[in-house]
């Protein structure tokens, strides 16, 4: 049960009882009034107020618990730093510790999987979509720089040989980086071909 019900002489009394039991404050709960209560006639037949109180979902705590359990099962000692921007609905998670290469995996595939799973956990009960980014050792920026350089080098090669070049399969985010770098190139253009997870970018000469 993710809520409690409390009775009191008044609604405020019932809510206060619930807050004490939950160990929180009124701005951290959602309250549903089940019964307003009444004082009855001459003190007879009075009915207590009844409220149902539920703690608001704390996304940061939820992610912390999920990742903590995950890393314990992986026998990894990982520090998790979470920054959640409620207004923009963006959550940035930075992981640090020894042997972070295990969490990055081949071309970031393990890190992408962690990010995907964490996003599922965060958005399971969210009212609106929260964008989640998981990174460690500045991998995302380093990978972006690598892909941007790759795109420029491939464009040069296509221009010189006048032959198309197919890149290795990439996830949608990485394909967008390649497309973005070459979208205004005068000599080449890009296309995505294939089906996930083998979808890839093809760089072709402009005709």
PDB file of N, CA and C in Angstrom, residues 5-46:
ATOM      1  N   UNK A   5      -4.523   5.893   5.530  1.00  0.00           N
ATOM      2  CA  UNK A   5      -5.771   6.584   5.825  1.00  0.00           C
ATOM      3  C   UNK A   5      -5.793   6.909   7.314  1.00  0.00           C
ATOM      4  N   UNK A   6      -6.240   8.121   7.635  1.00  0.00           N
ATOM      5  CA  UNK A   6      -6.283   8.551   9.023  1.00  0.00           C
ATOM      6  C   UNK A   6      -7.605   9.242   9.328  1.00  0.00           C
ATOM      7  N   UNK A   7      -8.049   9.054  10.551  1.00  0.00           N
ATOM      8  CA  UNK A   7      -9.262   9.717  11.017  1.00  0.00           C
ATOM      9  C   UNK A   7      -8.892  10.812  12.022  1.00  0.00           C
ATOM     10  N   UNK A   8      -9.787  11.803  12.146  1.00  0.00           N
ATOM     11  CA  UNK A   8      -9.578  12.865  13.125  1.00  0.00           C
ATOM     12  C   UNK A   8     -10.874  13.616  13.339  1.00  0.00           C
ATOM     13  N   UNK A   9     -10.907  14.431  14.370  1.00  0.00           N
ATOM     14  CA  UNK A   9     -12.115  15.226  14.617  1.00  0.00           C
ATOM     15  C   UNK A   9     -12.417  16.129  13.426  1.00  0.00           C
ATOM     16  N   UNK A  10     -11.320  16.668  12.855  1.00  0.00           N
ATOM     17  CA  UNK A  10     -11.466  17.504  11.660  1.00  0.00           C
ATOM     18  C   UNK A  10     -10.529  16.968  10.581  1.00  0.00           C
ATOM     19  N   UNK A  11     -10.681  17.512   9.385  1.00  0.00           N
ATOM     20  CA  UNK A  11      -9.800  17.109   8.287  1.00  0.00           C
ATOM     21  C   UNK A  11      -8.345  17.440   8.622  1.00  0.00           C
ATOM     22  N   UNK A  12      -8.148  18.650   9.190  1.00  0.00           N
ATOM     23  CA  UNK A  12      -6.778  19.055   9.544  1.00  0.00           C
ATOM     24  C   UNK A  12      -6.176  18.112  10.587  1.00  0.00           C
ATOM     25  N   UNK A  13      -6.987  17.696  11.546  1.00  0.00           N
ATOM     26  CA  UNK A  13      -6.479  16.759  12.559  1.00  0.00           C
ATOM     27  C   UNK A  13      -6.057  15.441  11.906  1.00  0.00           C
ATOM     28  N   UNK A  14      -6.881  14.956  10.990  1.00  0.00           N
ATOM     29  CA  UNK A  14      -6.574  13.687  10.327  1.00  0.00           C
ATOM     30  C   UNK A  14      -5.298  13.800   9.492  1.00  0.00           C
ATOM     31  N   UNK A  15      -5.166  14.932   8.778  1.00  0.00           N
ATOM     32  CA  UNK A  15      -3.961  15.145   7.962  1.00  0.00           C
ATOM     33  C   UNK A  15      -2.724  15.213   8.852  1.00  0.00           C
ATOM     34  N   UNK A  16      -2.845  15.911   9.965  1.00  0.00           N
ATOM     35  CA  UNK A  16      -1.711  16.027  10.891  1.00  0.00           C
ATOM     36  C   UNK A  16      -1.261  14.647  11.380  1.00  0.00           C
ATOM     37  N   UNK A  17      -2.224  13.803  11.732  1.00  0.00           N
ATOM     38  CA  UNK A  17      -1.890  12.437  12.179  1.00  0.00           C
ATOM     39  C   UNK A  17      -1.132  11.692  11.083  1.00  0.00           C
ATOM     40  N   UNK A  18      -1.594  11.862   9.840  1.00  0.00           N
ATOM     41  CA  UNK A  18      -0.946  11.169   8.721  1.00  0.00           C
ATOM     42  C   UNK A  18       0.477  11.676   8.499  1.00  0.00           C
ATOM     43  N   UNK A  19       0.655  12.990   8.591  1.00  0.00           N
ATOM     44  CA  UNK A  19       1.988  13.574   8.376  1.00  0.00           C
ATOM     45  C   UNK A  19       2.970  13.091   9.442  1.00  0.00           C
ATOM     46  N   UNK A  20       2.497  12.980  10.665  1.00  0.00           N
ATOM     47  CA  UNK A  20       3.361  12.497  11.753  1.00  0.00           C
ATOM     48  C   UNK A  20       3.799  11.061  11.471  1.00  0.00           C
ATOM     49  N   UNK A  21       2.829  10.243  11.053  1.00  0.00           N
ATOM     50  CA  UNK A  21       3.170   8.831  10.781  1.00  0.00           C
ATOM     51  C   UNK A  21       4.116   8.691   9.591  1.00  0.00           C
ATOM     52  N   UNK A  22       3.914   9.521   8.561  1.00  0.00           N
ATOM     53  CA  UNK A  22       4.764   9.445   7.376  1.00  0.00           C
ATOM     54  C   UNK A  22       6.105  10.145   7.574  1.00  0.00           C
ATOM     55  N   UNK A  23       6.167  10.986   8.608  1.00  0.00           N
ATOM     56  CA  UNK A  23       7.414  11.697   8.868  1.00  0.00           C
ATOM     57  C   UNK A  23       7.750  12.706   7.800  1.00  0.00           C
ATOM     58  N   UNK A  24       6.752  13.426   7.326  1.00  0.00           N
ATOM     59  CA  UNK A  24       6.993  14.395   6.262  1.00  0.00           C
ATOM     60  C   UNK A  24       6.125  15.626   6.485  1.00  0.00           C
ATOM     61  N   UNK A  25       6.141  16.529   5.535  1.00  0.00           N
ATOM     62  CA  UNK A  25       5.371  17.765   5.657  1.00  0.00           C
ATOM     63  C   UNK A  25       4.297  17.814   4.576  1.00  0.00           C
ATOM     64  N   UNK A  26       3.402  18.774   4.724  1.00  0.00           N
ATOM     65  CA  UNK A  26       2.227  18.801   3.848  1.00  0.00           C
ATOM     66  C   UNK A  26       2.566  19.035   2.376  1.00  0.00           C
ATOM     67  N   UNK A  27       3.688  19.719   2.100  1.00  0.00           N
ATOM     68  CA  UNK A  27       4.028  19.979   0.702  1.00  0.00           C
ATOM     69  C   UNK A  27       4.606  18.743   0.008  1.00  0.00           C
ATOM     70  N   UNK A  28       4.791  17.660   0.740  1.00  0.00           N
ATOM     71  CA  UNK A  28       5.341  16.444   0.138  1.00  0.00           C
ATOM     72  C   UNK A  28       4.311  15.324  -0.003  1.00  0.00           C
ATOM     73  N   UNK A  29       3.033  15.675   0.177  1.00  0.00           N
ATOM     74  CA  UNK A  29       1.999  14.635   0.102  1.00  0.00           C
ATOM     75  C   UNK A  29       0.817  15.091  -0.756  1.00  0.00           C
ATOM     76  N   UNK A  30       0.088  14.111  -1.236  1.00  0.00           N
ATOM     77  CA  UNK A  30      -1.201  14.358  -1.876  1.00  0.00           C
ATOM     78  C   UNK A  30      -2.276  13.859  -0.912  1.00  0.00           C
ATOM     79  N   UNK A  31      -3.318  14.684  -0.736  1.00  0.00           N
ATOM     80  CA  UNK A  31      -4.366  14.358   0.231  1.00  0.00           C
ATOM     81  C   UNK A  31      -5.713  14.195  -0.474  1.00  0.00           C
ATOM     82  N   UNK A  32      -6.383  13.111  -0.164  1.00  0.00           N
ATOM     83  CA  UNK A  32      -7.735  12.887  -0.661  1.00  0.00           C
ATOM     84  C   UNK A  32      -8.668  12.796   0.556  1.00  0.00           C
ATOM     85  N   UNK A  33      -9.678  13.644   0.554  1.00  0.00           N
ATOM     86  CA  UNK A  33     -10.630  13.625   1.664  1.00  0.00           C
ATOM     87  C   UNK A  33     -11.699  12.574   1.381  1.00  0.00           C
ATOM     88  N   UNK A  34     -11.753  11.561   2.210  1.00  0.00           N
ATOM     89  CA  UNK A  34     -12.735  10.490   2.038  1.00  0.00           C
ATOM     90  C   UNK A  34     -14.039  10.843   2.740  1.00  0.00           C
ATOM     91  N   UNK A  35     -13.911  11.390   3.945  1.00  0.00           N
ATOM     92  CA  UNK A  35     -15.095  11.768   4.727  1.00  0.00           C
ATOM     93  C   UNK A  35     -14.810  13.094   5.424  1.00  0.00           C
ATOM     94  N   UNK A  36     -15.665  14.087   5.199  1.00  0.00           N
ATOM     95  CA  UNK A  36     -15.436  15.399   5.804  1.00  0.00           C
ATOM     96  C   UNK A  36     -15.669  15.394   7.317  1.00  0.00           C
ATOM     97  N   UNK A  37     -16.512  14.481   7.771  1.00  0.00           N
ATOM     98  CA  UNK A  37     -16.800  14.423   9.199  1.00  0.00           C
ATOM     99  C   UNK A  37     -17.871  15.410   9.596  1.00  0.00           C
ATOM    100  N   UNK A  38     -18.472  15.189  10.715  1.00  0.00           N
ATOM    101  CA  UNK A  38     -19.499  16.113  11.210  1.00  0.00           C
ATOM    102  C   UNK A  38     -19.559  16.015  12.738  1.00  0.00           C
ATOM    103  N   UNK A  39     -19.966  17.109  13.359  1.00  0.00           N
ATOM    104  CA  UNK A  39     -20.013  17.137  14.832  1.00  0.00           C
ATOM    105  C   UNK A  39     -21.311  16.569  15.373  1.00  0.00           C
ATOM    106  N   UNK A  40     -22.284  16.301  14.479  1.00  0.00           N
ATOM    107  CA  UNK A  40     -23.534  15.726  14.929  1.00  0.00           C
ATOM    108  C   UNK A  40     -24.385  16.739  15.690  1.00  0.00           C
ATOM    109  N   UNK A  41     -25.457  16.275  16.235  1.00  0.00           N
ATOM    110  CA  UNK A  41     -26.389  17.149  16.961  1.00  0.00           C
ATOM    111  C   UNK A  41     -26.160  16.975  18.453  1.00  0.00           C
ATOM    112  N   UNK A  42     -25.821  18.070  19.086  1.00  0.00           N
ATOM    113  CA  UNK A  42     -25.540  18.068  20.526  1.00  0.00           C
ATOM    114  C   UNK A  42     -24.424  17.057  20.871  1.00  0.00           C
ATOM    115  N   UNK A  43     -23.514  16.944  19.921  1.00  0.00           N
ATOM    116  CA  UNK A  43     -22.387  16.043  20.190  1.00  0.00           C
ATOM    117  C   UNK A  43     -22.700  14.583  19.945  1.00  0.00           C
ATOM    118  N   UNK A  44     -23.925  14.327  19.497  1.00  0.00           N
ATOM    119  CA  UNK A  44     -24.294  12.932  19.236  1.00  0.00           C
ATOM    120  C   UNK A  44     -24.145  12.618  17.739  1.00  0.00           C
ATOM    121  N   UNK A  45     -23.930  11.383  17.462  1.00  0.00           N
ATOM    122  CA  UNK A  45     -23.829  10.902  16.087  1.00  0.00           C
ATOM    123  C   UNK A  45     -22.746  11.631  15.285  1.00  0.00           C
ATOM    124  N   UNK A  46     -21.745  12.092  15.979  1.00  0.00           N
ATOM    125  CA  UNK A  46     -20.662  12.771  15.257  1.00  0.00           C
ATOM    126  C   UNK A  46     -19.844  11.757  14.452  1.00  0.00           C
TER     127      UNK A  46
END
